[in-house]
């Protein structure tokens, strides 16, 4: 739907990037859109900075509802009028624009961005933004910073308030990077802008004001997460039910995660396979299935501690709960292997799904050998041995061999 302005058809909705400088930082196009608006939506802190630009005294100013999704129906109800929505900085970089335009046709809206908080922060610090990790954690767990804690790394984080800054500092210290420098950047671009740097281990001031961003220069000797599959086993809490590091690395290689793919991890145990699948790319998804309640809880805890809290763990029988999860791109069977499970998967999975199953007992090994004969794929026997004391010398101590089947539905 269009509206007509000066004889020209234009989108009825304009999304304007808005900064702490208020109207002073607006482009001519943004000022023009505001001047002709019939309705202006924005957060309270945006509206209080808005000067009376409209030539029409009947212009309506509406405070956006919290939570954000509650405001969308009110905006859509104004379809056909000249509407402006004020959004922080660049609406399409961790901004409100993405959530909104999914409800609109492409021709219904236009966006006029301002510099993002990330851009402003980088310009204050002299950091090349292309070399920084940028995270929007306003309403997300701050543990999501965990995968990016590598010495020498620069991380820019948007957080909700001063309490969140202190919480982020505690997590960074807990993960072993207390030598990091934390720079607090408040109200960037506005008259109340303030930039202060602190050691992460220091007691932070209690007057940190919203809106706030944090710049983190990572330092310390904490355990950084490797970029290749196969985290050390002690990254995970477990009761022995874990795919060990070397086997896990080979299993992840067999599963072959690609950006945006979903994994079903059946018999998830500690969650190690699902968690490493998620660490492979931030757009990846994983659903774990675990019969044992304490293991299900432990897998979810491990995911939070390693910064991939979006792991979904379904407790109970996998066969009974498979239909509750969206279809996967890959399936790993690490526990609960049975003929019934394989047959159930074959019935419900779409074609093209990659499947990897590991077996350690003679019974499950025989099952995979039979299934390989029926379904094809590749059958491997993985045997590892490590050096161990043998009297006054050393010898090889073998681990239980793993039989692994790799196939495609």
Short mmCIF file of C-alpha atoms in Angstrom, two decimals:
data_model
loop_
_atom_site.label_atom_id
_atom_site.label_comp_id
_atom_site.label_asym_id
_atom_site.label_seq_id
_atom_site.Cartn_x
_atom_site.Cartn_y
_atom_site.Cartn_z
CA UNK A 1 0.00 0.00 0.00
CA UNK A 2 1.27 3.44 -0.96
CA UNK A 3 0.37 6.97 0.00
CA UNK A 4 0.62 9.96 -2.31
CA UNK A 5 2.97 12.83 -1.39
CA UNK A 6 3.33 15.75 -3.80
CA UNK A 7 1.83 13.65 -6.54
CA UNK A 8 4.25 10.76 -5.97
CA UNK A 9 3.51 7.33 -4.56
CA UNK A 10 5.66 6.54 -1.51
CA UNK A 11 5.53 3.79 1.15
CA UNK A 12 3.14 4.58 4.00
CA UNK A 13 5.74 3.63 6.66
CA UNK A 14 9.16 5.21 7.13
CA UNK A 15 11.54 3.66 9.67
CA UNK A 16 13.95 6.34 10.85
CA UNK A 17 17.20 5.54 12.62
CA UNK A 18 17.32 7.70 15.72
CA UNK A 19 20.27 8.58 17.91
CA UNK A 20 20.94 10.33 21.19
CA UNK A 21 21.65 13.56 19.25
CA UNK A 22 17.93 13.78 18.51
CA UNK A 23 16.89 15.84 15.51
CA UNK A 24 20.37 17.36 15.13
CA UNK A 25 21.70 14.09 13.75
CA UNK A 26 18.90 13.57 11.23
CA UNK A 27 19.38 13.71 7.48
CA UNK A 28 17.23 15.98 5.32
CA UNK A 29 15.21 12.98 4.17
CA UNK A 30 14.49 11.94 7.76
CA UNK A 31 13.44 15.49 8.67
CA UNK A 32 11.10 15.61 5.70
CA UNK A 33 9.49 12.29 6.66
CA UNK A 34 8.93 13.52 10.20
CA UNK A 35 7.52 16.84 8.97
CA UNK A 36 4.80 15.12 6.93
CA UNK A 37 4.02 12.32 9.39
CA UNK A 38 0.49 11.89 10.69
CA UNK A 39 1.57 9.34 13.31
CA UNK A 40 4.99 8.94 14.96
CA UNK A 41 5.81 5.81 16.98
CA UNK A 42 8.84 5.60 19.24
CA UNK A 43 10.25 4.62 22.60
CA UNK A 44 9.80 7.14 25.40
CA UNK A 45 13.48 8.16 25.26
CA UNK A 46 13.15 8.79 21.52
CA UNK A 47 9.97 10.83 21.75
CA UNK A 48 11.37 13.08 24.49
CA UNK A 49 14.15 14.16 22.11
CA UNK A 50 11.74 14.91 19.29
CA UNK A 51 11.31 18.59 18.49
CA UNK A 52 7.97 19.75 17.03
CA UNK A 53 9.03 19.31 13.41
CA UNK A 54 5.61 18.56 12.05
CA UNK A 55 3.83 21.35 10.25
CA UNK A 56 0.56 19.65 11.19
CA UNK A 57 -0.39 20.25 14.84
CA UNK A 58 -2.62 17.16 14.71
CA UNK A 59 0.37 14.81 14.38
CA UNK A 60 -0.03 11.96 16.87
CA UNK A 61 2.89 10.76 18.98
CA UNK A 62 2.58 7.18 20.28
CA UNK A 63 4.90 5.49 22.76
CA UNK A 64 5.89 2.00 21.60
CA UNK A 65 4.63 -0.77 23.84
CA UNK A 66 6.78 -3.17 25.85
CA UNK A 67 7.34 -5.99 24.99
CA UNK A 68 8.16 -4.91 21.45
CA UNK A 69 5.81 -7.39 19.74
CA UNK A 70 2.79 -5.80 21.43
CA UNK A 71 3.31 -2.58 19.48
CA UNK A 72 3.24 -4.17 16.02
CA UNK A 73 -0.59 -4.54 15.75
CA UNK A 74 -1.03 -0.87 16.70
CA UNK A 75 1.35 0.22 13.96
CA UNK A 76 -0.24 -2.03 11.35
CA UNK A 77 -3.64 -0.59 12.24
CA UNK A 78 -2.39 2.77 10.86
CA UNK A 79 -1.73 1.31 7.40
CA UNK A 80 -2.65 3.92 4.79
CA UNK A 81 -1.68 6.94 6.89
CA UNK A 82 1.70 8.69 6.83
CA UNK A 83 3.51 6.85 9.62
CA UNK A 84 7.03 7.17 11.05
CA UNK A 85 8.63 4.67 13.39
CA UNK A 86 11.70 5.79 15.33
CA UNK A 87 14.27 3.03 15.90
CA UNK A 88 17.71 3.20 17.49
CA UNK A 89 20.63 3.77 15.12
CA UNK A 90 20.62 1.37 12.20
CA UNK A 91 17.24 -0.43 12.35
CA UNK A 92 18.64 -3.49 10.61
CA UNK A 93 21.71 -4.14 12.73
CA UNK A 94 20.42 -5.74 15.93
CA UNK A 95 17.55 -3.26 15.56
CA UNK A 96 13.78 -3.19 15.46
CA UNK A 97 13.49 -3.14 11.69
CA UNK A 98 13.98 -6.85 11.17
CA UNK A 99 11.18 -7.76 13.59
CA UNK A 100 8.81 -5.33 11.93
CA UNK A 101 9.20 -5.80 8.19
CA UNK A 102 8.29 -9.47 8.38
CA UNK A 103 4.71 -8.23 8.79
CA UNK A 104 4.87 -5.98 5.71
CA UNK A 105 5.17 -6.20 1.96
CA UNK A 106 8.43 -4.78 0.52
CA UNK A 107 6.68 -1.84 -1.11
CA UNK A 108 5.01 -0.73 2.15
CA UNK A 109 8.08 0.62 3.92
CA UNK A 110 11.33 2.50 3.55
CA UNK A 111 14.21 2.86 6.00
CA UNK A 112 16.46 5.85 6.68
CA UNK A 113 19.23 4.57 9.01
CA UNK A 114 21.54 6.53 11.29
CA UNK A 115 24.97 5.37 12.51
CA UNK A 116 24.64 2.30 14.72
CA UNK A 117 25.87 2.20 18.29
CA UNK A 118 28.57 -0.19 17.07
CA UNK A 119 29.79 2.39 14.55
CA UNK A 120 29.77 5.16 17.14
CA UNK A 121 31.62 3.01 19.68
CA UNK A 122 34.28 1.98 17.17
CA UNK A 123 34.78 5.59 16.12
CA UNK A 124 35.27 6.71 19.72
CA UNK A 125 37.83 3.99 20.40
CA UNK A 126 39.57 3.97 17.04
CA UNK A 127 38.79 0.29 16.53
CA UNK A 128 38.38 -1.09 12.99
CA UNK A 129 34.82 -2.28 13.19
CA UNK A 130 35.34 -4.99 10.57
CA UNK A 131 37.75 -6.67 13.00
CA UNK A 132 35.39 -6.51 16.01
CA UNK A 133 32.78 -9.00 17.15
CA UNK A 134 29.44 -7.18 17.55
CA UNK A 135 26.78 -8.67 19.83
CA UNK A 136 23.30 -7.38 20.65
CA UNK A 137 22.46 -8.79 24.09
CA UNK A 138 19.75 -6.39 25.30
CA UNK A 139 17.34 -9.20 26.13
CA UNK A 140 19.58 -12.24 25.69
CA UNK A 141 21.79 -14.15 28.13
CA UNK A 142 25.14 -12.45 28.58
CA UNK A 143 26.85 -15.85 28.54
CA UNK A 144 26.56 -15.62 24.75
CA UNK A 145 29.84 -13.71 24.88
CA UNK A 146 31.63 -16.96 25.88
CA UNK A 147 32.66 -18.24 22.40
CA UNK A 148 34.32 -14.88 21.61
CA UNK A 149 36.57 -14.70 24.67
CA UNK A 150 39.97 -15.11 23.02
CA UNK A 151 42.98 -13.06 24.19
CA UNK A 152 43.49 -10.07 21.92
CA UNK A 153 39.90 -10.14 20.67
CA UNK A 154 37.83 -6.94 20.63
CA UNK A 155 34.11 -7.34 21.35
CA UNK A 156 31.37 -4.69 21.22
CA UNK A 157 28.26 -5.59 23.20
CA UNK A 158 24.91 -3.81 23.48
CA UNK A 159 23.35 -4.41 26.91
CA UNK A 160 20.15 -3.31 28.62
CA UNK A 161 21.49 -1.24 31.55
CA UNK A 162 24.18 -0.71 34.18
CA UNK A 163 23.31 -3.90 36.05
CA UNK A 164 23.90 -5.86 32.85
CA UNK A 165 27.34 -4.26 32.50
CA UNK A 166 28.28 -5.51 35.97
CA UNK A 167 26.86 -8.95 35.20
CA UNK A 168 28.85 -9.15 31.97
CA UNK A 169 32.03 -8.23 33.85
CA UNK A 170 31.37 -11.02 36.38
CA UNK A 171 30.93 -13.58 33.61
CA UNK A 172 34.13 -12.52 31.86
CA UNK A 173 36.03 -12.91 35.13
CA UNK A 174 34.38 -16.25 35.89
CA UNK A 175 35.44 -17.57 32.49
CA UNK A 176 39.07 -16.72 33.30
CA UNK A 177 39.58 -13.39 31.54
CA UNK A 178 39.78 -11.00 34.50
CA UNK A 179 42.68 -9.12 32.87
CA UNK A 180 40.34 -7.79 30.19
CA UNK A 181 39.66 -4.05 29.88
CA UNK A 182 36.02 -3.04 29.81
CA UNK A 183 35.03 0.33 28.34
CA UNK A 184 31.54 1.60 29.17
CA UNK A 185 30.02 3.87 26.50
CA UNK A 186 26.86 5.70 27.54
CA UNK A 187 24.44 7.77 25.42
CA UNK A 188 26.77 7.85 22.43
CA UNK A 189 26.17 10.82 20.15
CA UNK A 190 24.14 12.79 22.70
CA UNK A 191 24.82 15.62 25.09
CA UNK A 192 25.13 13.14 27.98
CA UNK A 193 27.69 10.95 26.21
CA UNK A 194 30.26 9.41 28.54
CA UNK A 195 33.12 6.96 27.89
CA UNK A 196 34.91 5.28 30.83
CA UNK A 197 37.35 2.36 30.95
CA UNK A 198 37.81 -0.09 33.84
CA UNK A 199 39.61 -3.35 34.55
CA UNK A 200 36.98 -6.06 34.27
CA UNK A 201 37.80 -7.21 37.80
CA UNK A 202 37.22 -3.71 39.27
CA UNK A 203 34.13 -2.61 41.16
CA UNK A 204 32.08 -0.75 38.58
CA UNK A 205 30.30 2.56 39.34
CA UNK A 206 26.60 2.42 40.12
CA UNK A 207 25.66 5.39 37.92
CA UNK A 208 25.92 3.68 34.50
CA UNK A 209 23.02 5.04 32.43
CA UNK A 210 20.96 3.56 29.59
CA UNK A 211 21.51 3.42 26.61
CA UNK A 212 24.84 1.72 27.14
CA UNK A 213 27.32 -0.35 25.18
CA UNK A 214 30.41 -2.19 26.36
CA UNK A 215 33.71 -2.51 24.53
CA UNK A 216 35.77 -5.47 25.69
CA UNK A 217 39.48 -5.94 25.05
CA UNK A 218 39.90 -9.57 25.98
CA UNK A 219 42.93 -10.58 28.04
CA UNK A 220 43.70 -13.35 30.49
CA UNK A 221 44.64 -17.00 30.62
CA UNK A 222 41.15 -18.50 30.68
CA UNK A 223 40.42 -21.45 28.40
CA UNK A 224 39.46 -20.05 25.00
CA UNK A 225 37.16 -22.24 22.93
CA UNK A 226 39.00 -23.75 19.95
CA UNK A 227 37.55 -23.13 16.49
CA UNK A 228 37.87 -26.75 15.39
CA UNK A 229 35.57 -29.57 16.59
CA UNK A 230 36.59 -31.57 19.62
CA UNK A 231 36.56 -29.46 22.78
CA UNK A 232 38.37 -30.97 25.73
CA UNK A 233 36.02 -33.13 27.80
CA UNK A 234 36.43 -30.91 30.87
CA UNK A 235 34.54 -28.10 29.12
CA UNK A 236 31.43 -30.19 29.85
CA UNK A 237 29.89 -31.34 33.10
CA UNK A 238 29.00 -35.01 32.68
CA UNK A 239 28.48 -38.28 34.50
CA UNK A 240 30.55 -40.31 32.05
CA UNK A 241 27.80 -40.21 29.42
CA UNK A 242 29.74 -38.12 26.90
CA UNK A 243 31.12 -38.64 23.44
CA UNK A 244 34.84 -38.32 24.16
CA UNK A 245 36.91 -35.59 22.56
CA UNK A 246 38.60 -37.49 19.71
CA UNK A 247 35.49 -39.46 18.77
CA UNK A 248 33.42 -36.26 19.03
CA UNK A 249 35.74 -34.49 16.58
CA UNK A 250 35.36 -37.31 14.06
CA UNK A 251 31.61 -37.44 14.64
CA UNK A 252 31.22 -33.69 14.03
CA UNK A 253 33.28 -34.04 10.87
CA UNK A 254 30.92 -36.80 9.73
CA UNK A 255 27.83 -34.71 10.54
CA UNK A 256 29.30 -31.78 8.58
CA UNK A 257 27.40 -28.79 10.07
CA UNK A 258 26.64 -25.94 7.66
CA UNK A 259 25.32 -22.46 8.50
CA UNK A 260 21.66 -22.40 9.50
CA UNK A 261 21.22 -26.18 9.75
CA UNK A 262 19.34 -28.04 12.49
CA UNK A 263 20.58 -31.17 14.31
CA UNK A 264 18.66 -33.81 16.20
CA UNK A 265 20.94 -35.20 18.94
CA UNK A 266 19.34 -38.40 20.18
CA UNK A 267 20.58 -39.59 23.56
CA UNK A 268 22.22 -36.22 24.06
CA UNK A 269 23.81 -37.06 27.44
CA UNK A 270 25.99 -34.07 28.31
CA UNK A 271 24.92 -32.28 25.13
CA UNK A 272 28.49 -32.19 23.80
CA UNK A 273 27.66 -33.05 20.17
CA UNK A 274 24.71 -30.63 20.00
CA UNK A 275 26.71 -27.85 21.66
CA UNK A 276 29.62 -28.18 19.27
CA UNK A 277 27.15 -28.23 16.37
CA UNK A 278 25.80 -24.88 17.64
CA UNK A 279 29.28 -23.47 18.13
CA UNK A 280 30.06 -24.21 14.47
CA UNK A 281 27.85 -21.26 13.41
CA UNK A 282 25.61 -18.82 15.31
CA UNK A 283 22.66 -19.55 12.99
CA UNK A 284 22.70 -23.28 13.69
CA UNK A 285 19.96 -24.97 15.69
CA UNK A 286 19.87 -28.19 17.70
CA UNK A 287 17.32 -30.29 19.52
CA UNK A 288 18.50 -32.83 22.06
CA UNK A 289 16.46 -35.87 23.12
CA UNK A 290 17.31 -37.39 26.51
CA UNK A 291 15.48 -40.01 28.54
CA UNK A 292 17.27 -39.20 31.81
CA UNK A 293 16.00 -36.02 33.52
CA UNK A 294 19.27 -35.12 35.26
CA UNK A 295 21.24 -35.54 32.03
CA UNK A 296 18.71 -33.40 30.15
CA UNK A 297 19.14 -30.63 32.73
CA UNK A 298 22.93 -31.00 32.62
CA UNK A 299 22.98 -30.68 28.82
CA UNK A 300 20.98 -27.45 28.99
CA UNK A 301 23.34 -26.15 31.70
CA UNK A 302 26.41 -26.97 29.60
CA UNK A 303 24.88 -25.11 26.65
CA UNK A 304 24.34 -21.98 28.76
CA UNK A 305 27.89 -22.09 30.13
CA UNK A 306 29.35 -22.34 26.64
CA UNK A 307 27.25 -19.52 25.22
CA UNK A 308 24.76 -21.52 23.12
CA UNK A 309 21.71 -21.33 25.38
CA UNK A 310 19.32 -21.88 22.46
CA UNK A 311 19.84 -25.65 22.64
CA UNK A 312 16.40 -27.20 23.12
CA UNK A 313 16.41 -30.42 25.15
CA UNK A 314 13.33 -32.66 25.06
CA UNK A 315 13.12 -35.02 28.00
CA UNK A 316 11.64 -38.50 27.52
CA UNK A 317 11.56 -41.22 24.90
CA UNK A 318 13.01 -40.02 21.61
CA UNK A 319 10.64 -42.20 19.55
CA UNK A 320 7.66 -40.59 21.28
CA UNK A 321 8.92 -37.01 20.92
CA UNK A 322 10.54 -36.89 17.48
CA UNK A 323 7.38 -35.52 15.88
CA UNK A 324 7.45 -32.53 18.26
CA UNK A 325 10.62 -31.09 16.67
CA UNK A 326 11.02 -29.34 13.31
CA UNK A 327 12.66 -31.54 10.66
CA UNK A 328 16.46 -31.72 10.92
CA UNK A 329 19.24 -31.49 8.37
CA UNK A 330 21.31 -34.03 10.31
CA UNK A 331 20.75 -36.60 13.05
CA UNK A 332 23.21 -38.02 15.56
CA UNK A 333 22.37 -41.14 17.56
CA UNK A 334 24.63 -41.35 20.58
CA UNK A 335 22.32 -43.28 22.88
CA UNK A 336 19.13 -45.29 22.78
CA UNK A 337 20.03 -46.97 19.49
CA UNK A 338 17.47 -49.61 18.49
CA UNK A 339 15.84 -51.11 15.43
CA UNK A 340 12.62 -49.32 16.36
CA UNK A 341 14.38 -45.95 16.50
CA UNK A 342 16.04 -46.42 13.12
CA UNK A 343 12.75 -47.48 11.54
CA UNK A 344 10.95 -44.50 13.09
CA UNK A 345 13.56 -42.12 11.73
CA UNK A 346 13.28 -43.68 8.29
CA UNK A 347 9.53 -43.10 8.33
CA UNK A 348 9.50 -39.46 9.44
CA UNK A 349 12.72 -37.94 8.07
CA UNK A 350 12.69 -36.18 4.71
CA UNK A 351 15.11 -37.42 2.08
CA UNK A 352 18.61 -35.99 2.15
CA UNK A 353 19.01 -35.91 5.96
CA UNK A 354 22.50 -36.96 7.08
CA UNK A 355 22.59 -39.55 9.87
CA UNK A 356 25.50 -40.63 12.06
CA UNK A 357 25.17 -43.33 14.74
CA UNK A 358 27.85 -44.46 17.21
CA UNK A 359 27.80 -47.91 18.85
CA UNK A 360 30.01 -49.27 21.63
CA UNK A 361 28.31 -52.53 22.67
CA UNK A 362 28.34 -55.78 20.67
CA UNK A 363 24.55 -55.67 20.41
CA UNK A 364 24.42 -52.14 18.99
CA UNK A 365 27.39 -52.92 16.74
CA UNK A 366 25.49 -55.87 15.27
CA UNK A 367 22.44 -53.66 14.78
CA UNK A 368 24.47 -51.11 12.80
CA UNK A 369 26.10 -53.84 10.72
CA UNK A 370 22.63 -55.14 9.81
CA UNK A 371 21.33 -51.63 9.10
CA UNK A 372 24.35 -50.88 6.90
CA UNK A 373 23.49 -53.91 4.85
CA UNK A 374 19.91 -52.68 4.46
CA UNK A 375 20.36 -48.92 4.04
CA UNK A 376 23.87 -48.59 2.64
CA UNK A 377 26.09 -45.74 3.75
CA UNK A 378 29.49 -46.20 5.36
CA UNK A 379 30.45 -48.35 8.33
CA UNK A 380 33.65 -47.56 10.25
CA UNK A 381 35.42 -48.98 13.27
CA UNK A 382 37.20 -46.28 15.27
CA UNK A 383 39.90 -47.53 17.63
CA UNK A 384 42.05 -45.27 19.78
CA UNK A 385 44.85 -45.99 22.23
CA UNK A 386 46.82 -43.69 24.48
CA UNK A 387 50.20 -44.08 26.12
CA UNK A 388 50.00 -45.21 29.78
CA UNK A 389 52.43 -46.49 32.42
CA UNK A 390 53.29 -50.18 32.11
CA UNK A 391 55.51 -51.12 35.03
CA UNK A 392 58.60 -48.94 34.73
CA UNK A 393 57.89 -48.27 31.06
CA UNK A 394 54.94 -47.22 28.94
CA UNK A 395 52.54 -49.05 26.72
CA UNK A 396 49.39 -48.47 24.71
CA UNK A 397 46.10 -48.53 26.58
CA UNK A 398 43.22 -49.10 24.19
CA UNK A 399 39.82 -47.46 24.58
CA UNK A 400 36.62 -49.30 23.73
CA UNK A 401 36.31 -49.34 19.93
CA UNK A 402 33.47 -47.35 18.41
CA UNK A 403 31.52 -48.56 15.41
CA UNK A 404 30.13 -45.64 13.45
CA UNK A 405 27.53 -45.75 10.70
CA UNK A 406 27.20 -42.77 8.35
CA UNK A 407 24.31 -42.59 5.93
CA UNK A 408 21.79 -40.38 4.19
CA UNK A 409 18.03 -40.89 4.42
#
